[in-house]
Backbone as a chain_set.jsonl record, in Angstrom:
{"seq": "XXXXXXXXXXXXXXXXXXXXXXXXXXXXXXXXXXXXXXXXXXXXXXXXXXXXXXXXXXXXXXXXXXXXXXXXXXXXXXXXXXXXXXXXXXXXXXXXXXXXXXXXXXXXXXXXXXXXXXXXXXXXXXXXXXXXXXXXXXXXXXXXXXXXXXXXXXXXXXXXXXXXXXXXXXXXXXXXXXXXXXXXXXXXXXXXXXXXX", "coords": {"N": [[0.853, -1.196, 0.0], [0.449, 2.047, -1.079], [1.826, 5.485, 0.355], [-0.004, 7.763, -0.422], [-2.747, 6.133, 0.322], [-2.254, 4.902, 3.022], [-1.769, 7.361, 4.166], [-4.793, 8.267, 3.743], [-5.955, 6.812, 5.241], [-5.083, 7.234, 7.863], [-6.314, 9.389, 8.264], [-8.987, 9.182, 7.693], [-9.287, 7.612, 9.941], [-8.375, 9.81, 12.192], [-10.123, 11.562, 11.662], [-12.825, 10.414, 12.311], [-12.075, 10.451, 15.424], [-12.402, 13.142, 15.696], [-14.566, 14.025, 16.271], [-15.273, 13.627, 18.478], [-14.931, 16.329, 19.541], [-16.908, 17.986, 18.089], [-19.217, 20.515, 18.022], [-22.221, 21.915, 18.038], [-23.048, 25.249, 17.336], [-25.371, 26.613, 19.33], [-26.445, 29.155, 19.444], [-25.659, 30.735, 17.587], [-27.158, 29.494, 15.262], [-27.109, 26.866, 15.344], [-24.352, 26.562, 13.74], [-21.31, 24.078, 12.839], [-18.735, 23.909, 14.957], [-15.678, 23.087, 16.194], [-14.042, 22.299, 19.242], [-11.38, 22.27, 19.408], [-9.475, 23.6, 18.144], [-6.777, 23.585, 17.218], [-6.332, 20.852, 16.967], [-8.337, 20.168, 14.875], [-7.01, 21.2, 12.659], [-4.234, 19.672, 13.051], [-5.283, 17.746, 11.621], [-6.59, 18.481, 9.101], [-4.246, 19.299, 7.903], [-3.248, 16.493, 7.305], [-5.109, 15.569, 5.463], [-4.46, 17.326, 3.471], [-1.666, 15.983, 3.37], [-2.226, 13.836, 2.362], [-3.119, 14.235, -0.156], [-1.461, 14.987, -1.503], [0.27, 12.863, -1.944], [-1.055, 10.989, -3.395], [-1.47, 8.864, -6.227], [-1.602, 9.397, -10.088], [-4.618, 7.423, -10.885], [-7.382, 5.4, -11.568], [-8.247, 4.356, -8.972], [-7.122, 5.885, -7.054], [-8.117, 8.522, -7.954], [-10.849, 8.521, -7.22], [-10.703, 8.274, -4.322], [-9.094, 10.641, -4.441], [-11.573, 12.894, -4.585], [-13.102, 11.556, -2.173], [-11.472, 12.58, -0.144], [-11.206, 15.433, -0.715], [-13.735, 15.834, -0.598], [-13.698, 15.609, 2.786], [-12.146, 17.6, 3.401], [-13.118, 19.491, 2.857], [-15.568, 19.812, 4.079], [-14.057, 19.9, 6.438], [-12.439, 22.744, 6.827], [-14.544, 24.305, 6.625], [-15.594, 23.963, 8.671], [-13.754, 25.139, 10.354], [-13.793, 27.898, 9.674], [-13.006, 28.69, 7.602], [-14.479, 29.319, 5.015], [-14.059, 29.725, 1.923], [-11.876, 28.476, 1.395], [-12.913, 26.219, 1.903], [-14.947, 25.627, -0.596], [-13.9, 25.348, -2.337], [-12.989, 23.086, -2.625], [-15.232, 21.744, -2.34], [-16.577, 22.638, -4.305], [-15.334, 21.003, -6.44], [-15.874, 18.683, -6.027], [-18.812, 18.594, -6.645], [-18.477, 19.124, -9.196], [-17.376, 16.89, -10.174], [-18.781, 14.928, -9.878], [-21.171, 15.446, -11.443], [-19.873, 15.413, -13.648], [-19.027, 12.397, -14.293], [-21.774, 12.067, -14.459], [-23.713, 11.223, -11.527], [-25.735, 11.288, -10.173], [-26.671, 10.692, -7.454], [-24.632, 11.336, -6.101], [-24.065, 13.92, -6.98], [-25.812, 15.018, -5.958], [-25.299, 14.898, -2.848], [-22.84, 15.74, -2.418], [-23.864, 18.351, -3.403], [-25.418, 19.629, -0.98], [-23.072, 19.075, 0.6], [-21.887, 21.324, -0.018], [-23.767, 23.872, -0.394], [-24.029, 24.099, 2.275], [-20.778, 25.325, 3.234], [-21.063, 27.71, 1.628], [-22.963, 28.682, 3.33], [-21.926, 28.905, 4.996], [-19.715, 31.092, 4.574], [-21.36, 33.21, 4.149], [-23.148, 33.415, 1.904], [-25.837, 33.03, 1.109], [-27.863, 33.162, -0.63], [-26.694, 31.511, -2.976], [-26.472, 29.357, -1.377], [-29.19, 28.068, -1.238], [-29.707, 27.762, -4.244], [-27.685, 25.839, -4.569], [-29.199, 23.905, -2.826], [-31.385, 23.659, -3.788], [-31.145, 22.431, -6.034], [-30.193, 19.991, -5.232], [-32.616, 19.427, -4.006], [-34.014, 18.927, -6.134], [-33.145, 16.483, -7.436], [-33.274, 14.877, -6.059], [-36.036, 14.212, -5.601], [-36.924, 14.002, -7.964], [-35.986, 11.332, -8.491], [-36.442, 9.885, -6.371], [-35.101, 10.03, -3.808], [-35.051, 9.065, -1.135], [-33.553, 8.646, 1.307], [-31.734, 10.937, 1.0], [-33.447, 12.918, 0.934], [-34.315, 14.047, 3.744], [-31.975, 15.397, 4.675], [-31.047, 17.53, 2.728], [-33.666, 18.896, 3.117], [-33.449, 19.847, 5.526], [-30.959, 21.287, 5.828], [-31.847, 23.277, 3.893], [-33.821, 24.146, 5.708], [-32.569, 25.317, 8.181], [-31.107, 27.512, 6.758], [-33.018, 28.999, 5.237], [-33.489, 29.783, 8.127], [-32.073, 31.487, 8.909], [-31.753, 33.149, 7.443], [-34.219, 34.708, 7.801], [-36.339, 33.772, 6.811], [-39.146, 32.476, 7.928], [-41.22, 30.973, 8.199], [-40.824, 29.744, 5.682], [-38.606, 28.328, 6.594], [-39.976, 26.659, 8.482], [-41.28, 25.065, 7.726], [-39.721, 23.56, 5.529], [-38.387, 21.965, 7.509], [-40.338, 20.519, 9.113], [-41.143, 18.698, 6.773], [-38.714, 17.438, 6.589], [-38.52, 16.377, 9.447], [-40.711, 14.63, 9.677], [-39.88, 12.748, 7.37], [-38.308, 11.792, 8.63], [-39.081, 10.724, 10.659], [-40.885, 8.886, 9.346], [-38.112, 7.371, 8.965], [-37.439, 6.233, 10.684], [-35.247, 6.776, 12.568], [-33.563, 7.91, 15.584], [-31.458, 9.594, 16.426], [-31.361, 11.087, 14.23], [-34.289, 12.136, 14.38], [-33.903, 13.807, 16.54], [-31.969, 15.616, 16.038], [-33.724, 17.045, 14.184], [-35.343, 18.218, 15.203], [-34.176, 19.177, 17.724], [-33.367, 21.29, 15.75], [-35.676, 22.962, 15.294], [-36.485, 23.754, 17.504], [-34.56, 25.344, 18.463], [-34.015, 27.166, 16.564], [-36.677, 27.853, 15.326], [-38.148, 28.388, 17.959], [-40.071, 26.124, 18.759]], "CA": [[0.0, 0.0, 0.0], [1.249, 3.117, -1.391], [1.493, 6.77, 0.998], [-1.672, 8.196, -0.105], [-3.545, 5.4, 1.092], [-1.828, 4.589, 4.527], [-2.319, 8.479, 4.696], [-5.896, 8.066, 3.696], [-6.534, 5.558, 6.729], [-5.067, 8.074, 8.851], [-7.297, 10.73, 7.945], [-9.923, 9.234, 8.412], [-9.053, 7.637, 11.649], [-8.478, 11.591, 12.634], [-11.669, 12.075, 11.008], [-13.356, 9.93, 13.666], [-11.527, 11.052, 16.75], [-12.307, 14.621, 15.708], [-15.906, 13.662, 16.61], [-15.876, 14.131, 19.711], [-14.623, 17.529, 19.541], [-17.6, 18.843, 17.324], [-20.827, 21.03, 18.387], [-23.491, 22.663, 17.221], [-23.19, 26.194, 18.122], [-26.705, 26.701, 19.661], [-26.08, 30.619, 19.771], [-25.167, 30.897, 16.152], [-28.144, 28.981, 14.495], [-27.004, 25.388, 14.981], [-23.591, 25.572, 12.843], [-21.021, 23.146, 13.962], [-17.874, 24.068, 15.296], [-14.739, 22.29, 17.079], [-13.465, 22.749, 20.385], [-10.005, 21.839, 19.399], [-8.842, 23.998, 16.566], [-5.655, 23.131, 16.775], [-6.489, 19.57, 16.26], [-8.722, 20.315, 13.526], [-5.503, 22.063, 11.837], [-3.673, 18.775, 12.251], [-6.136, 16.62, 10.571], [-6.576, 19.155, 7.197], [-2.564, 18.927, 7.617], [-3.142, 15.126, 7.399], [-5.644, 15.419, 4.659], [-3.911, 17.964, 2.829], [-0.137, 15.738, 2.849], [-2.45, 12.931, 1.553], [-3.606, 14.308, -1.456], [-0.061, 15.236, -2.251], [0.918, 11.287, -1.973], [-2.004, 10.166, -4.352], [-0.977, 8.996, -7.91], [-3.308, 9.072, -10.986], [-4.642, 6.524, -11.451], [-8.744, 5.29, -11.473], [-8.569, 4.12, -8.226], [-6.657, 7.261, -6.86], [-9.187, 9.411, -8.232], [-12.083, 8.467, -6.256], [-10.385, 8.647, -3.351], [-9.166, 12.274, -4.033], [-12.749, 12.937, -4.827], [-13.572, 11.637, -1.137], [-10.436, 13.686, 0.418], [-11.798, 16.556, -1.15], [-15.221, 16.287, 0.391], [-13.38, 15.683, 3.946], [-11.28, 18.882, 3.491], [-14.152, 20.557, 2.845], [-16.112, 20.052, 5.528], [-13.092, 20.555, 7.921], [-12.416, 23.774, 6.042], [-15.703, 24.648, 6.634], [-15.699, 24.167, 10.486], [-12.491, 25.642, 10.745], [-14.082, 29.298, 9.771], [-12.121, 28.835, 6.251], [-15.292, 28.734, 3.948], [-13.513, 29.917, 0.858], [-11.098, 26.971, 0.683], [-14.595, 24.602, 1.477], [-15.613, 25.73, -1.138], [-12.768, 25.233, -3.755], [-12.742, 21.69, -2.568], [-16.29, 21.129, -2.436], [-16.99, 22.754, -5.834], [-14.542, 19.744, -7.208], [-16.747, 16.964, -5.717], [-19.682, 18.14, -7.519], [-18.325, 18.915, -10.548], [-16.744, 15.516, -11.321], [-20.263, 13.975, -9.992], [-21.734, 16.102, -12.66], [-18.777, 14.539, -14.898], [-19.686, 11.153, -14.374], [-23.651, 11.556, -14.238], [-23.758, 10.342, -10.978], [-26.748, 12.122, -9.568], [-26.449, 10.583, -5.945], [-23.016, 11.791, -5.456], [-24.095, 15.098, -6.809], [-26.713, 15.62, -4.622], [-24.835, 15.135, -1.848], [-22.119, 17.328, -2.886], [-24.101, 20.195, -3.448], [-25.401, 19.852, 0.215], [-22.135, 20.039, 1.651], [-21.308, 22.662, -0.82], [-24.068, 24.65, 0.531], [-23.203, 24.219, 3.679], [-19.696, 26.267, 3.206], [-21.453, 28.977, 0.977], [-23.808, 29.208, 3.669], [-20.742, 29.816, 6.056], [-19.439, 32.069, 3.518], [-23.021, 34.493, 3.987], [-23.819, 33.333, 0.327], [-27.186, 32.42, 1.392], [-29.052, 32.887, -1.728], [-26.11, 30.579, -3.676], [-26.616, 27.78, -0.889], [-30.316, 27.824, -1.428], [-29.467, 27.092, -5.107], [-27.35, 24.161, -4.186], [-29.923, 22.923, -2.229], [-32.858, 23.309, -5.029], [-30.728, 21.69, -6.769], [-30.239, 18.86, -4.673], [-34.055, 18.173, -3.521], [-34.945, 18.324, -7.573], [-32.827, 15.265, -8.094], [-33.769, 13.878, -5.196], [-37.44, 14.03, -5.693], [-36.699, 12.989, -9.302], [-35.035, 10.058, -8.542], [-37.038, 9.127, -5.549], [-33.376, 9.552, -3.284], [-35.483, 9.823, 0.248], [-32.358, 8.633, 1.988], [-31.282, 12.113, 1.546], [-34.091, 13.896, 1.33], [-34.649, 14.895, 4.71], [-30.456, 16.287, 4.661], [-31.796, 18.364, 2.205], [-34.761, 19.642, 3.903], [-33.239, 20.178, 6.832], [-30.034, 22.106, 5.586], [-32.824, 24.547, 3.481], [-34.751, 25.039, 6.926], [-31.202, 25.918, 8.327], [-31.05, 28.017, 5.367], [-34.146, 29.551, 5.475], [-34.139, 30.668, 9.325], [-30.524, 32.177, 9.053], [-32.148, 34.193, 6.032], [-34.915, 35.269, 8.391], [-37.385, 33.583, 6.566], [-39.638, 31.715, 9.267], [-42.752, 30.276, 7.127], [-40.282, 28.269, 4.982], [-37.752, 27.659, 7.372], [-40.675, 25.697, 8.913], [-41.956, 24.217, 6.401], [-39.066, 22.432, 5.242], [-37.838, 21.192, 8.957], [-41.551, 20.032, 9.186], [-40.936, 17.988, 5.876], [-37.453, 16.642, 7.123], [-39.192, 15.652, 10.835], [-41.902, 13.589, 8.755], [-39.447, 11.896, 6.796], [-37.153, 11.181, 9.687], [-39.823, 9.989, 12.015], [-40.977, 7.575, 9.048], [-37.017, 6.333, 8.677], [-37.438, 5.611, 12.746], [-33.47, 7.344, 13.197], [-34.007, 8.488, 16.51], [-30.614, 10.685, 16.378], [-31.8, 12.45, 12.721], [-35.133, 13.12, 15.189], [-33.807, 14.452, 17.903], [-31.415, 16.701, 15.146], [-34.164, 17.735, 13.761], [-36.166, 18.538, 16.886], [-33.327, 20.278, 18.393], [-33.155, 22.961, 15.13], [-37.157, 23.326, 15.812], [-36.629, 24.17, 19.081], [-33.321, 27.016, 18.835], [-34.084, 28.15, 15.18], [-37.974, 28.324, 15.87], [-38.896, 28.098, 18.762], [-41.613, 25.371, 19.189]], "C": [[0.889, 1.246, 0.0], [1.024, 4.1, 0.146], [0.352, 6.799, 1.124], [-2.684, 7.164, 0.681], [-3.24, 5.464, 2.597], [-2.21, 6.565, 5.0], [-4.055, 9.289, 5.146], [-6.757, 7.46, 5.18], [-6.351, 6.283, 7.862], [-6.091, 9.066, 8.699], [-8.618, 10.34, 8.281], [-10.0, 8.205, 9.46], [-9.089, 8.76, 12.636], [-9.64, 11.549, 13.144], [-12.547, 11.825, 12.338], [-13.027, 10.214, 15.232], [-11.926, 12.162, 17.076], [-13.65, 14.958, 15.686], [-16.626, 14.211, 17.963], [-15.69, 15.363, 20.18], [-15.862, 18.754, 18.81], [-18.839, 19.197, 18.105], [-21.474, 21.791, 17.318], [-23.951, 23.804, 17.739], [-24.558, 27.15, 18.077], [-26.939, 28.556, 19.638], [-25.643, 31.444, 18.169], [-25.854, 29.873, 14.874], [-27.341, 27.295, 13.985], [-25.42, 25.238, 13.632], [-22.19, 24.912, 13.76], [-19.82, 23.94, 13.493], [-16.808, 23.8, 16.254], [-14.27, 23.061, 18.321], [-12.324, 22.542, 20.371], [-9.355, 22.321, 17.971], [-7.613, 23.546, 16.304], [-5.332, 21.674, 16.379], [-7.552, 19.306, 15.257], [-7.907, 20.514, 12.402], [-4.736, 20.843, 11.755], [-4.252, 17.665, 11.607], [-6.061, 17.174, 9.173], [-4.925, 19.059, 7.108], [-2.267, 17.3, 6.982], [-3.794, 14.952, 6.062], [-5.437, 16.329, 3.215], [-2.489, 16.864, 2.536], [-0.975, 14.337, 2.225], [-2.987, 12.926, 0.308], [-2.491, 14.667, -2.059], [0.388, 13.935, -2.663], [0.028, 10.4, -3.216], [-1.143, 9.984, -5.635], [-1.575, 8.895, -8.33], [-3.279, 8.005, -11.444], [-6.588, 6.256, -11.058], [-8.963, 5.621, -10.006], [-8.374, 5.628, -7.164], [-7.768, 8.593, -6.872], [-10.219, 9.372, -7.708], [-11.29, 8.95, -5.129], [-9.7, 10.371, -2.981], [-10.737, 12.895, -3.936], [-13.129, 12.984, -3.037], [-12.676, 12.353, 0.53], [-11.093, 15.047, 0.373], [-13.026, 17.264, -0.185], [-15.082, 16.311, 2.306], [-12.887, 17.269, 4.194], [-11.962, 19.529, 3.918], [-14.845, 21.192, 3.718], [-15.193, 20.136, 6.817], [-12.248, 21.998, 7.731], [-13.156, 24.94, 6.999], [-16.161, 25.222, 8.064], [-14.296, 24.684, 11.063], [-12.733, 27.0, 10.471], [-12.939, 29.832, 8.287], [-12.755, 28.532, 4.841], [-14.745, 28.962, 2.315], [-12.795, 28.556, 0.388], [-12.303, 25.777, 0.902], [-14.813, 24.724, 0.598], [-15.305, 25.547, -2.849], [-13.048, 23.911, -3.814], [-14.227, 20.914, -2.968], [-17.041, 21.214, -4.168], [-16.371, 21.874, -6.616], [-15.453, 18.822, -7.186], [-17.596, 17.661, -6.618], [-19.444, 18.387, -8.678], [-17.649, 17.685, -11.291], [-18.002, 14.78, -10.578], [-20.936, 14.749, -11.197], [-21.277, 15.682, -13.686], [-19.727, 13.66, -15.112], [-21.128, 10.905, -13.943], [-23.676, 10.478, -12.899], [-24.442, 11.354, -10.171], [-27.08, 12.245, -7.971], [-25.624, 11.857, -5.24], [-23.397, 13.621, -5.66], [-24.874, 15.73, -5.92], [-26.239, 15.913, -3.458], [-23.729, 15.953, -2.159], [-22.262, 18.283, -2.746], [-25.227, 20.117, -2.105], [-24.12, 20.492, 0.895], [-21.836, 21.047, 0.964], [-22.227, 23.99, -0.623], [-23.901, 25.065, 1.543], [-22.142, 25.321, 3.641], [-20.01, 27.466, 2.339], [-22.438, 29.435, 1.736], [-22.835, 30.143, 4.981], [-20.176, 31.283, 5.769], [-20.379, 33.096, 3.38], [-23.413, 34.63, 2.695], [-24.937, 32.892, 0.581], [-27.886, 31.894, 0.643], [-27.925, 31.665, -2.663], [-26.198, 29.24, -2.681], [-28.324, 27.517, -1.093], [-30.134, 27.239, -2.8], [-29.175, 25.747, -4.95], [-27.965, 23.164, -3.737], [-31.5, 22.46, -2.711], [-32.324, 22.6, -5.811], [-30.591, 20.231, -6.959], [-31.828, 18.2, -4.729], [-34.574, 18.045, -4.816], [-33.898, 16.888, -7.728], [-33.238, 13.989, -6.92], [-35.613, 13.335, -4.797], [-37.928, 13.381, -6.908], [-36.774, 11.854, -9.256], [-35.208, 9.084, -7.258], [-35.497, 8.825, -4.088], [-33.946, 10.16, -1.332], [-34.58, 9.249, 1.774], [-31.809, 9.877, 2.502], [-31.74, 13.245, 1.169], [-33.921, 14.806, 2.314], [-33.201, 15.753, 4.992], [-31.233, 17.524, 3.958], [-32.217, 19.282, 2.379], [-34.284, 20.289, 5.271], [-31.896, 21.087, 6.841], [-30.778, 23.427, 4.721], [-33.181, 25.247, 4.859], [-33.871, 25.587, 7.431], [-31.432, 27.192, 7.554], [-31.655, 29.156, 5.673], [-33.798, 30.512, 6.826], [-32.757, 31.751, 9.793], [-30.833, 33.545, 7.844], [-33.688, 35.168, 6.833], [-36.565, 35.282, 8.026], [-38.17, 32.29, 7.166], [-40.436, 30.399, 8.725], [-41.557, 29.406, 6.31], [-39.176, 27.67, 5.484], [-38.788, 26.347, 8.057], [-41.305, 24.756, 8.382], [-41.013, 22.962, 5.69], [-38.344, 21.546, 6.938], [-39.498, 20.351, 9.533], [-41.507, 18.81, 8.519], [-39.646, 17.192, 6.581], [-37.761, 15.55, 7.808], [-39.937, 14.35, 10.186], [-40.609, 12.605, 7.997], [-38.337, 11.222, 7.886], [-38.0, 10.168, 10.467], [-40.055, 8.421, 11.376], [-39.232, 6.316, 9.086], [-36.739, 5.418, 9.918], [-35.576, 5.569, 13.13], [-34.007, 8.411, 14.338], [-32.924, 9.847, 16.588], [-31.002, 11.83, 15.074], [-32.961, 13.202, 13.418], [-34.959, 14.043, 15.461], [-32.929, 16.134, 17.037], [-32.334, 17.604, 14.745], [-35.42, 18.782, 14.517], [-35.666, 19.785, 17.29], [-33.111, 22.331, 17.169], [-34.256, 23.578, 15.166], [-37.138, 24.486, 16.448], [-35.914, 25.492, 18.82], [-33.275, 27.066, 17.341], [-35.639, 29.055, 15.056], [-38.877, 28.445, 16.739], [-39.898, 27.262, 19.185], [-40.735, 24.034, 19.254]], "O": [[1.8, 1.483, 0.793], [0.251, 3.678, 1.005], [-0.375, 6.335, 2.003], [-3.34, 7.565, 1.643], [-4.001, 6.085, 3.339], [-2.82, 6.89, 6.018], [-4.459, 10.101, 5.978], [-7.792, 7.713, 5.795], [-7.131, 6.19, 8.811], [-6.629, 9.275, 9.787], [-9.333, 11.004, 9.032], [-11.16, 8.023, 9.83], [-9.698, 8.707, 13.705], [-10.131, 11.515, 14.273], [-12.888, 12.665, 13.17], [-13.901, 10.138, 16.096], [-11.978, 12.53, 18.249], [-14.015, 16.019, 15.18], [-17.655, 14.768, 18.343], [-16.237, 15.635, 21.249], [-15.793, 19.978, 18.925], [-19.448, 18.352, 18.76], [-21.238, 22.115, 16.154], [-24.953, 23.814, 18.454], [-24.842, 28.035, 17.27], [-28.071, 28.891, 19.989], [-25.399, 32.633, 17.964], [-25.273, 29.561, 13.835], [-27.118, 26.788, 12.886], [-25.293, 24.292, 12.856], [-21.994, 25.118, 14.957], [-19.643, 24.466, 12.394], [-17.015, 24.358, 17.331], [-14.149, 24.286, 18.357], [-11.87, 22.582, 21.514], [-8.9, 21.656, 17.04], [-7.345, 23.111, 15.184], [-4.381, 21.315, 15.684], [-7.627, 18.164, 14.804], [-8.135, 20.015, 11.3], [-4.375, 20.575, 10.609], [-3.605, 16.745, 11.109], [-5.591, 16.544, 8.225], [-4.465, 18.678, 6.031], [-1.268, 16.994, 6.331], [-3.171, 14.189, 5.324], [-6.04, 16.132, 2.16], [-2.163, 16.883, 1.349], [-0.238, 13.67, 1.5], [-3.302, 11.905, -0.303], [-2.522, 14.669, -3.29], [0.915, 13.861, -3.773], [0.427, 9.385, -3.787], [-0.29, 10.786, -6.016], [-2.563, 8.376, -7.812], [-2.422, 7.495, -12.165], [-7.049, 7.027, -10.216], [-9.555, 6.626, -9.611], [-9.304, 6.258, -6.661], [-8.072, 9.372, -5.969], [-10.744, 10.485, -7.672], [-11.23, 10.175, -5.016], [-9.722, 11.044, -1.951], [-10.922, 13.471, -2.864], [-13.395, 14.061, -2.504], [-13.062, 12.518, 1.687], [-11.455, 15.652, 1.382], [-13.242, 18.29, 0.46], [-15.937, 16.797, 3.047], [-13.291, 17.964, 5.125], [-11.871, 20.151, 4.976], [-14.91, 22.361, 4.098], [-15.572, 20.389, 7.96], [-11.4, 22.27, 8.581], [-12.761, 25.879, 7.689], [-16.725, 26.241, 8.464], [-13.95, 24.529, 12.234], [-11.858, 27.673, 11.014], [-12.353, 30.893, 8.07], [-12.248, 27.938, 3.889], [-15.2, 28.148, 1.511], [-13.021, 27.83, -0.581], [-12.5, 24.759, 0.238], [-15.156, 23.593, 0.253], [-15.929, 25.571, -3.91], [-13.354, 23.427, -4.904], [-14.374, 19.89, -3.635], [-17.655, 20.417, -4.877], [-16.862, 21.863, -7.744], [-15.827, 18.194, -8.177], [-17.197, 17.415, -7.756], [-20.23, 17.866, -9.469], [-17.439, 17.506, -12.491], [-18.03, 13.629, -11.015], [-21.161, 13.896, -12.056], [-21.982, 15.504, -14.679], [-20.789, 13.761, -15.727], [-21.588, 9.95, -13.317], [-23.665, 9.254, -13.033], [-23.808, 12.2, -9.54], [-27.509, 13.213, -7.342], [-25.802, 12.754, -4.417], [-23.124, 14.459, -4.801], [-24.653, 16.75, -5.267], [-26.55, 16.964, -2.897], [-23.988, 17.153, -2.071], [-21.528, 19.142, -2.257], [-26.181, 20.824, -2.43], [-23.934, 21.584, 1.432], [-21.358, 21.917, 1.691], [-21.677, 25.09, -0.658], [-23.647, 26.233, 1.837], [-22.578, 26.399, 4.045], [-19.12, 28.317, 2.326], [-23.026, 30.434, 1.323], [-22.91, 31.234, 5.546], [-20.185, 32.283, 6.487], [-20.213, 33.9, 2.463], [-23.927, 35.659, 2.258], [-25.007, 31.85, -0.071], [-28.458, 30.806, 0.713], [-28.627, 30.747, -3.087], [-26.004, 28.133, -3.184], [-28.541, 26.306, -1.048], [-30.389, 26.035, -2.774], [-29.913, 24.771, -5.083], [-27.722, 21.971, -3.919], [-32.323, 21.606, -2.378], [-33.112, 21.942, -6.491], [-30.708, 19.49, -7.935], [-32.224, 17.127, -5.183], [-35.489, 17.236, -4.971], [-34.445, 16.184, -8.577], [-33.407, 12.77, -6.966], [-36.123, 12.488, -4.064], [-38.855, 12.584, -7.047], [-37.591, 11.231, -9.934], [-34.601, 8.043, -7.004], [-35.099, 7.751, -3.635], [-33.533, 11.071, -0.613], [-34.912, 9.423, 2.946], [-31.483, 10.134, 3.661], [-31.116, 14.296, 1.016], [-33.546, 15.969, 2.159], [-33.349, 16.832, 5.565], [-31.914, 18.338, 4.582], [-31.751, 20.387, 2.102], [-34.872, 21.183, 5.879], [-31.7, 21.674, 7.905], [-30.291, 24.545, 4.887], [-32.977, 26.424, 5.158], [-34.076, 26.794, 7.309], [-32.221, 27.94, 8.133], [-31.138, 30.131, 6.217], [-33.802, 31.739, 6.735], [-32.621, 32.512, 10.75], [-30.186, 34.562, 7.595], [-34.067, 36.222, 6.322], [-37.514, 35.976, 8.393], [-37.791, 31.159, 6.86], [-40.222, 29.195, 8.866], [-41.596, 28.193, 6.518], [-38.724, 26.635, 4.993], [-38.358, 25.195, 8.109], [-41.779, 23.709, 8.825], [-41.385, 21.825, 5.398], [-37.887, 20.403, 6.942], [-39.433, 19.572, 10.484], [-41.729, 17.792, 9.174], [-39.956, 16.152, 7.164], [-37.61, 14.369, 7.497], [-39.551, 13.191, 10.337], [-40.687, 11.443, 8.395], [-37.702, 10.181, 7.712], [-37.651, 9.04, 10.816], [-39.821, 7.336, 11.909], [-39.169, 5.091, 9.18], [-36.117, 4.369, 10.087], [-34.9, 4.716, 13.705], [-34.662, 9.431, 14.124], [-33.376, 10.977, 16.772], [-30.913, 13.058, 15.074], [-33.023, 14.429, 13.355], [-35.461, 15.085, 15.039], [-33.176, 17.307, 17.316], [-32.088, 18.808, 14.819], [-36.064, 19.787, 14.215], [-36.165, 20.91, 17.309], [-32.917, 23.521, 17.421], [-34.166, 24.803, 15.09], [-37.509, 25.638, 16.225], [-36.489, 26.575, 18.92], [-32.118, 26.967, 16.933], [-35.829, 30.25, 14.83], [-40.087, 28.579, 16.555], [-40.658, 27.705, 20.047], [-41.264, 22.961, 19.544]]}, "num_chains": 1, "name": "protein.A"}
């Protein structure tokens, strides 16, 4: 096993460690942020010297692909939405490559996400119309309620109440049917400290 990989395994070994370090800053509309910056800093160090080690090759290429989307989101929670957003705009444009409508969907979630960090509001709402049309298309109610529930986000950070509720309403409903008690309680909790009820 080449570098990149063995670097890969570390990363996301990190990845997982750097779990227990994350919240959801209740005071700042639910976005998440580490209690350990400086060990956030050496994980993107970790996930940064492993995309240097990759070689091209098929296999290689996915796995930058899923580097990419790690960066991103540790980018992202690191208060560095610009570079999320370099990284994240990669993932969905090579799911857009290879017509792979899943992958893009989810993509252009997290890629909202860091343009929502970024106070692009109205460009993460895109991303995320973008998302629930393929996912309503394509019947993808796995990750619907993400979706729905990163709009209502969306929405109540934009100061718009009526469709902030509306889609965290939609989310709840689809969560309750998946019977994930943690996606609930997630979606409960942004209810509660985005809208009050």
């Amino acid at each position: 096993m080449d570098d990149g990989y063995k670097l890969y395994q570390q990363l996301q070994n990190e990845v997982t460690g750097l779990q227990s370090f994350i919240s959801f800053d209740r005071n700042h509309y639910l976005r998440e942020f580490c209690s350990k910056p400086e060990r956030l800093m050496d994980v993107i160090q970790i996930g940064e010297d492993c995309l240097r080690h990759l070689h091209s090759d098929d296999r290689s290429d996915r796995l930058q692909d899923l580097i990419y989307g790690i960066l991103g989101n540790l980018y992202r929670m690191n208060n560095q939405p610009v570079k999320a957003i370099e990284y994240l705009e990669r993932c969905v444009m090579k799911a857009v490559h290879i017509k792979d409508l899943k992958r893009e969907a989810i993509s252009s979630i997290r890629l909202a996400e860091a343009l929502k960090y970024a106070e692009r509001h109205h460009d993460s709402l895109g991303k995320l119309s973008r998302a629930e049309e393929i996912c309503r298309a394509h019947s993808f109610e796995s990750i619907l309620d993400f979706v729905l529930q990163h709009k209502g986000k969306c929405f109540a950070e934009m100061g718009r109440m009526d469709e902030a509720s509306a889609s965290l309403d939609e989310a709840l409903e689809i969560r309750i049917r998946k019977k994930d008690p943690s996606l609930i309680e997630s979606t409960k909790l942004a209810r509660e400290c985005l809208l009050g009820v």
